[in-house]
Amino acid sequence: MDKLLKINNLSVSFNIENKISSAVKNISLDVAKGEALGIVGESGSGKSVTALSVLKLLPYPKASHPTGEIFYKNKNILKCSEEELQKIRGNNISMIFQEPMTSLNPLHNIKKQITEVLFLHKKLSNKEAENRALELLDLVGFQDGKNRLKDYPHQLSGGQKQRVMIAMALANDPDLLIADEPTTALDVTIQAQILNLLKKLQTKLKMSLIIITHDLTIVKNITDKVVVMTNGKIVESGKTKLIFSKPKHNYTKKLLASEPKGKPVKIKNKNPLLSTKDLKVWYPIKKGFLRKTTGFIKAVNKVNINVFEGQTLGIVGESGSGKTTLGMAVLRLIKSDGDINFFQKKHKLNINKFDFKQMKPLRSEIQVVFQDPFGSLSPRLSIKEIIEEGLEIHKNDLTSKDRENLILDTLKKVELDTNILNRYPHEFSGGQRQRIAIARAVVLKPRFLILDEPTSALDLSVQSQIVNLLKKLQKENNLGYVFISHDLRVVQSLAHELIVLKNGKVVESGSSDKIFKSPKQKYTKQLISAALEIK
Amino acid sequence: MLGFNISELNYRRLQNFKANKRGYRSFKIFLFLFFFTLFAEFISNDKPLLVKYDNSFYFPIFKNYSEKTFDGDFETYTDYKDSYIKKKIENKGWMIWPLIPYSHDTINYVIPTPAPSSPDSENLLGTDDQGRDVLARLIYGFRISVLFGLSLTIFSSIIGIAAGAVQGFFGGITDLIFQRIIEIWSGLPVLYILIILASIVEPNIFWLLGIMLLFSWMSLVGVVRAEFLRTRNFEYVHAARALGLDNLTIMKRHILPNAMVATLTFLPFILNGSITTLTSLDFLGFGLPPGSPSLGELLAQGKANLNAPWLGITVFITLGIMLSLLIFVGEAVRDAFDPKKYLEKDL
C-alpha cells in the first residue's frame, strides 16, 4: 500500500509574546490509501494542532515548525506556496470541525454552502452544482434534501448540520478526510449515526480518514490504526485491535480505564427531599395581530419526580426533550405550573408558590452546577469572589476570615489547590472550572443539587474524575442529586433512579438498574444501545 | 504598601495599565498638565502671589485690597500692574509675581505692535486681538475644557449605563419602548437645539453641561444594552440567581463588569467628543459667555486673524496634544481591564 499522507518528525511551536511553547514534539505518522486512522488524546495533547498543520491552517507566523515535514503524495506541504495549498485544501484533503453550530455560515443557505466548494475547485455550472449538491446530501443520508436546499443553518438540528458539513467536505471527492472531534457536540443517538455514516462513506468512496477524538470508544470500531498522543508526543501507535486488547503505555491504559464506571453510592435512608406533582412548563404560541394564543409548546408536560436524601435521580433524553427546562423549573428560575415540594425537617413546602423573599433562604439548600464550564463562571470575577458570593448572602454573620477559611475548606473538598483564590476562571482547564462551579454550590452546604450535564463538555478522563468527586460529596454530605445528562455511561455510574424524557413527557421511570437491564420502551432501548455499544 | 492594601487583582490591572508604555506616559503627562492648570490662578495671574508692604504681608490672590492699603489715592481695588502702584509698593517692600503675570482677561496695554502682537519675551505666545496674553488664556482654557469634558463624560456615562442596563437586562417590552424613545430622541437635530437654547438662556457652563447632557447620554446605551442582552442568559447569571441574588446585584456584579470594557473603550472618545463639542460651540459663539477663556474662542480668533498665525497654531497644537493624550490613556485603561491580557502573559 502506498502512503497517502506521511508526517515525519513534525514539531509545532507557538511564539507568544516572545515565549516559545512547543505544542507538538517530533511526531511521525502515516496514512495509507483507504485507511482510517484515529488520533486520540486529551485536550491540550496537540492532536488538533497536528491535524491543522496538515493543511497549514495554523496562525502563521505565530506558529512555526522547527522540525519535520508533511508529505501528501510525495509533495511537501510545509514547503508549498499558498496557491498550491489552496488547490489541495477542500479538494484533495477536506476537514470537518467539531462545532457544527458555528462551522456553517448562518447567513447562507445549504445550497450555497455546499456549492461554494464546487464553484471554487470544479468550476461547475449552476445547474450541475445543484445536482451535485443533491447527490451529496443523499449520500450523507440527509432526508428530503430537495426541499431543504434553501434552508438556513438555524433551521437544522445538530445532526443535520453535521451531515451538511460532511457533504461539504466530500463535495470534491477528497482522498483524505480529517474529522476533528466530529461528534463531541452531538447527542448520543446522533453520535452513533454520524460515526456509522463516516465509516460507510470511507469504505464506499475508498478515501482515507483521520478521526481526532478524546473518546477512545469512538475509534474502536471504525479505525484501522490508532495513535495515542499526550503533551504533544505520540506515546503509542498501532493496529486498533492491538491497542484495545494489549495497551502497552501507561497513558493508553489510563485512557482505556477512564470511562466512568462503578456503582452509585449506597443509600442510607429514604427521607424525601424534593418532589414535583404535575409540573408543567408551557410556552404559548401567539399568532395574528391580536397575539391570540393558539396553542402551547409543551416543554415540560406533567412531570412527577421524587428525590430522596443521599440519592441521585438521573434524567436522560436527547436535546430538546425538556431535561434542562425541568431543572430550571425546579430551581424556580423559570415559571412553571404544578407543585414543587421541598421537605425541610418533615415540613413540606410548596416552593412553586414562594416569592423572591420566601425563596431566598431556601436558595442555599438548593444549588445547581451547569454544563458549560466556560460559561458558568463570571469571567471577570476572581475565584474567591465567585465562591464567596453565596456566603455573602446566606451566611452574612460570618467574618471575612471565617468565610475565607470556609472557602479554603471547600476548595480542598473539591480537590483544588488553595492558592488559586485571586486567579480568574480563564486560567483553568475545563475540569478545574467544573470543580470551581461545584465548590460554589457546595460551599453553602446545600441538601439538594441539580447537576445539568456537568460532565458533557469535558474530556473522558476528566469526566470520570468529576463523577468520582460528585459521588464522594454525596456520600459525605448525604446530598440529593438530580443528574441531567444525555450520556448514559455517566448516568449509569451515578443514578439510583432514572427518568427518561421525550418531548417533555416521561417515557419511562423506575430504578436505574432495572431500566438499564430491561428497558421497556423502544425509545429507551434506542438511547441505551446508542450510548453503550457504538457499532 | 503605602498604608493601604491593593488587592492582587487591582495590582495586576495596574501592571497592565503600566505595561502599555505609550498610554502610561500619556497619563503622566496629562495628569501633570491637569494639575498644573488646576492651579491656574497661581501660575498665571495679574495679581502678585505675595506682597510685603510696610512690614506686613498681603495675599492679593485670596483677598482684594483697596489702593489705600498701599497709600494709593482711591478706594478701588488695587491694580498691581499700574506703574504708579508698582513704584509705591516697591519703595516700601516687594512683590512676588506668578510665572506669567497675566490673567486670562488681563489686557496688556504696553504691547509693541497693535493687537494681536506676535510672541516676544513679555507675552511668550503673543497676544490676541484684544491684547490679552495667549498663554494665560490657553492655561485657563485648557482647564475649563478638561473639567467640562470630564463632568459631561461622567454624567452621561452614569445615565447611559443605567439606561442601557435596564433595557438589556429586562428586555422585551421595556427594551422595545426605550429603544423607540431613543430613536426619536436621537433624531432631534442636536446642534440647532443647542443654538436655539443658547440664544434663549444666557449660557453659563452649567447650562451648557445640562443641555449637552440631554443628548450625550445616548452614545453608551447601545454597547451597554448589547452586552446586557448577551450576558443575561449566561449560565453564570442563572447560577447567581440560583444563589439567591437580586436583580440589582446580578446586574452590578455579574453583567456590568463585562459591559465595562466596551464602556471604557468608548469613554475616551466621549470625553474627546465633549471637549470638541464645547470647542466648536465656542468657535461658533454659542458656547461659554463672552470673555471666558476658551479654546474655541481662541480658535475663532485664529480664523479671524490669519495674519497672526501664532493664535491658530497654538490652539491647534494644544487641542491635538490634549485629544491624542486622552485617546492613548483610554487605550491603556482598556488594556488594564481586559482579563485576556493576563492569559497571553501566562502562556
GROMACS .gro file of C-alpha atoms in nm, chain A residues 16-17 19 328 331 333 356 360 363 366-368 370-372 375-382 385 389-390 392-394 422-424 426-427 440 444, chain B residues 8-9 12-13 234-247 249 253-254 257-259 261 337-347:
model
   72
   16ILE     CA    1   0.351   3.415   2.223
   17GLU     CA    2   0.496   3.741   2.348
   19LYS     CA    3   0.790   3.296   2.479
  328MET     CA    4  -3.464   2.528   3.566
  331LEU     CA    5  -3.478   2.578   4.064
  333LEU     CA    6  -3.557   3.016   3.758
  356PHE     CA    7  -3.843   3.606   4.586
  360LYS     CA    8  -3.412   3.340   4.934
  363ARG     CA    9  -3.160   2.904   4.782
  366ILE     CA   10  -3.099   2.404   4.653
  367GLN     CA   11  -2.796   2.456   4.432
  368VAL     CA   12  -2.700   2.394   4.074
  370PHE     CA   13  -2.423   2.378   3.486
  371GLN     CA   14  -2.291   2.212   3.177
  372ASP     CA   15  -2.062   2.464   3.022
  375GLY     CA   16  -1.997   2.989   3.060
  376SER     CA   17  -2.091   2.914   3.416
  377LEU     CA   18  -1.824   3.124   3.588
  378SER     CA   19  -1.823   3.503   3.568
  379PRO     CA   20  -1.512   3.572   3.360
  380ARG     CA   21  -1.434   3.896   3.540
  381LEU     CA   22  -1.460   3.776   3.898
  382SER     CA   23  -1.174   3.606   4.078
  385GLU     CA   24  -1.528   3.632   4.461
  389GLU     CA   25  -2.081   3.531   4.661
  390GLY     CA   26  -2.334   3.288   4.805
  392GLU     CA   27  -2.225   3.692   5.147
  393ILE     CA   28  -2.597   3.644   5.103
  394HIS     CA   29  -2.671   3.341   5.313
  422ASN     CA   30  -0.703   3.553   4.324
  423ARG     CA   31  -0.693   3.396   3.982
  424TYR     CA   32  -0.951   3.422   3.706
  426HIS     CA   33  -0.993   3.155   3.212
  427GLU     CA   34  -0.669   3.037   3.369
  440ARG     CA   35  -1.955   2.750   4.453
  444LEU     CA   36  -2.332   2.680   5.104
  543GLU     CA   37  -0.367   4.134   4.394
  544LEU     CA   38  -0.631   4.177   4.130
  547ARG     CA   39  -0.242   4.320   3.811
  548ARG     CA   40  -0.472   4.571   3.649
  769PHE     CA   41  -2.537   3.306   3.053
  770GLU     CA   42  -2.511   3.019   3.291
  771TYR     CA   43  -2.327   3.219   3.550
  772VAL     CA   44  -2.617   3.459   3.565
  773HIS     CA   45  -2.852   3.165   3.619
  774ALA     CA   46  -2.611   3.036   3.881
  775ALA     CA   47  -2.617   3.374   4.055
  776ARG     CA   48  -2.998   3.365   4.053
  777ALA     CA   49  -2.989   3.020   4.199
  778LEU     CA   50  -2.768   3.158   4.476
  779GLY     CA   51  -3.049   3.399   4.560
  780LEU     CA   52  -2.902   3.723   4.430
  781ASP     CA   53  -3.143   4.001   4.345
  782ASN     CA   54  -3.158   4.168   4.005
  784THR     CA   55  -2.670   4.275   4.242
  788ARG     CA   56  -2.159   4.229   3.986
  789HIS     CA   57  -2.202   3.984   3.704
  792PRO     CA   58  -1.805   4.419   3.459
  793ASN     CA   59  -1.849   4.266   3.114
  794ALA     CA   60  -2.005   4.583   2.984
  796VAL     CA   61  -1.460   4.706   2.879
  872PHE     CA   62  -0.943   4.575   3.247
  873ASP     CA   63  -0.902   4.310   2.982
  874PRO     CA   64  -0.863   3.972   3.153
  875LYS     CA   65  -0.741   3.814   2.830
  876LYS     CA   66  -0.424   4.020   2.863
  877TYR     CA   67  -0.326   3.809   3.161
  878LEU     CA   68  -0.376   3.495   2.965
  879GLU     CA   69  -0.132   3.593   2.697
  880LYS     CA   70   0.130   3.664   2.954
  881ASP     CA   71   0.071   3.346   3.150
  882LEU     CA   72   0.114   3.120   2.850
   0.00000   0.00000   0.00000
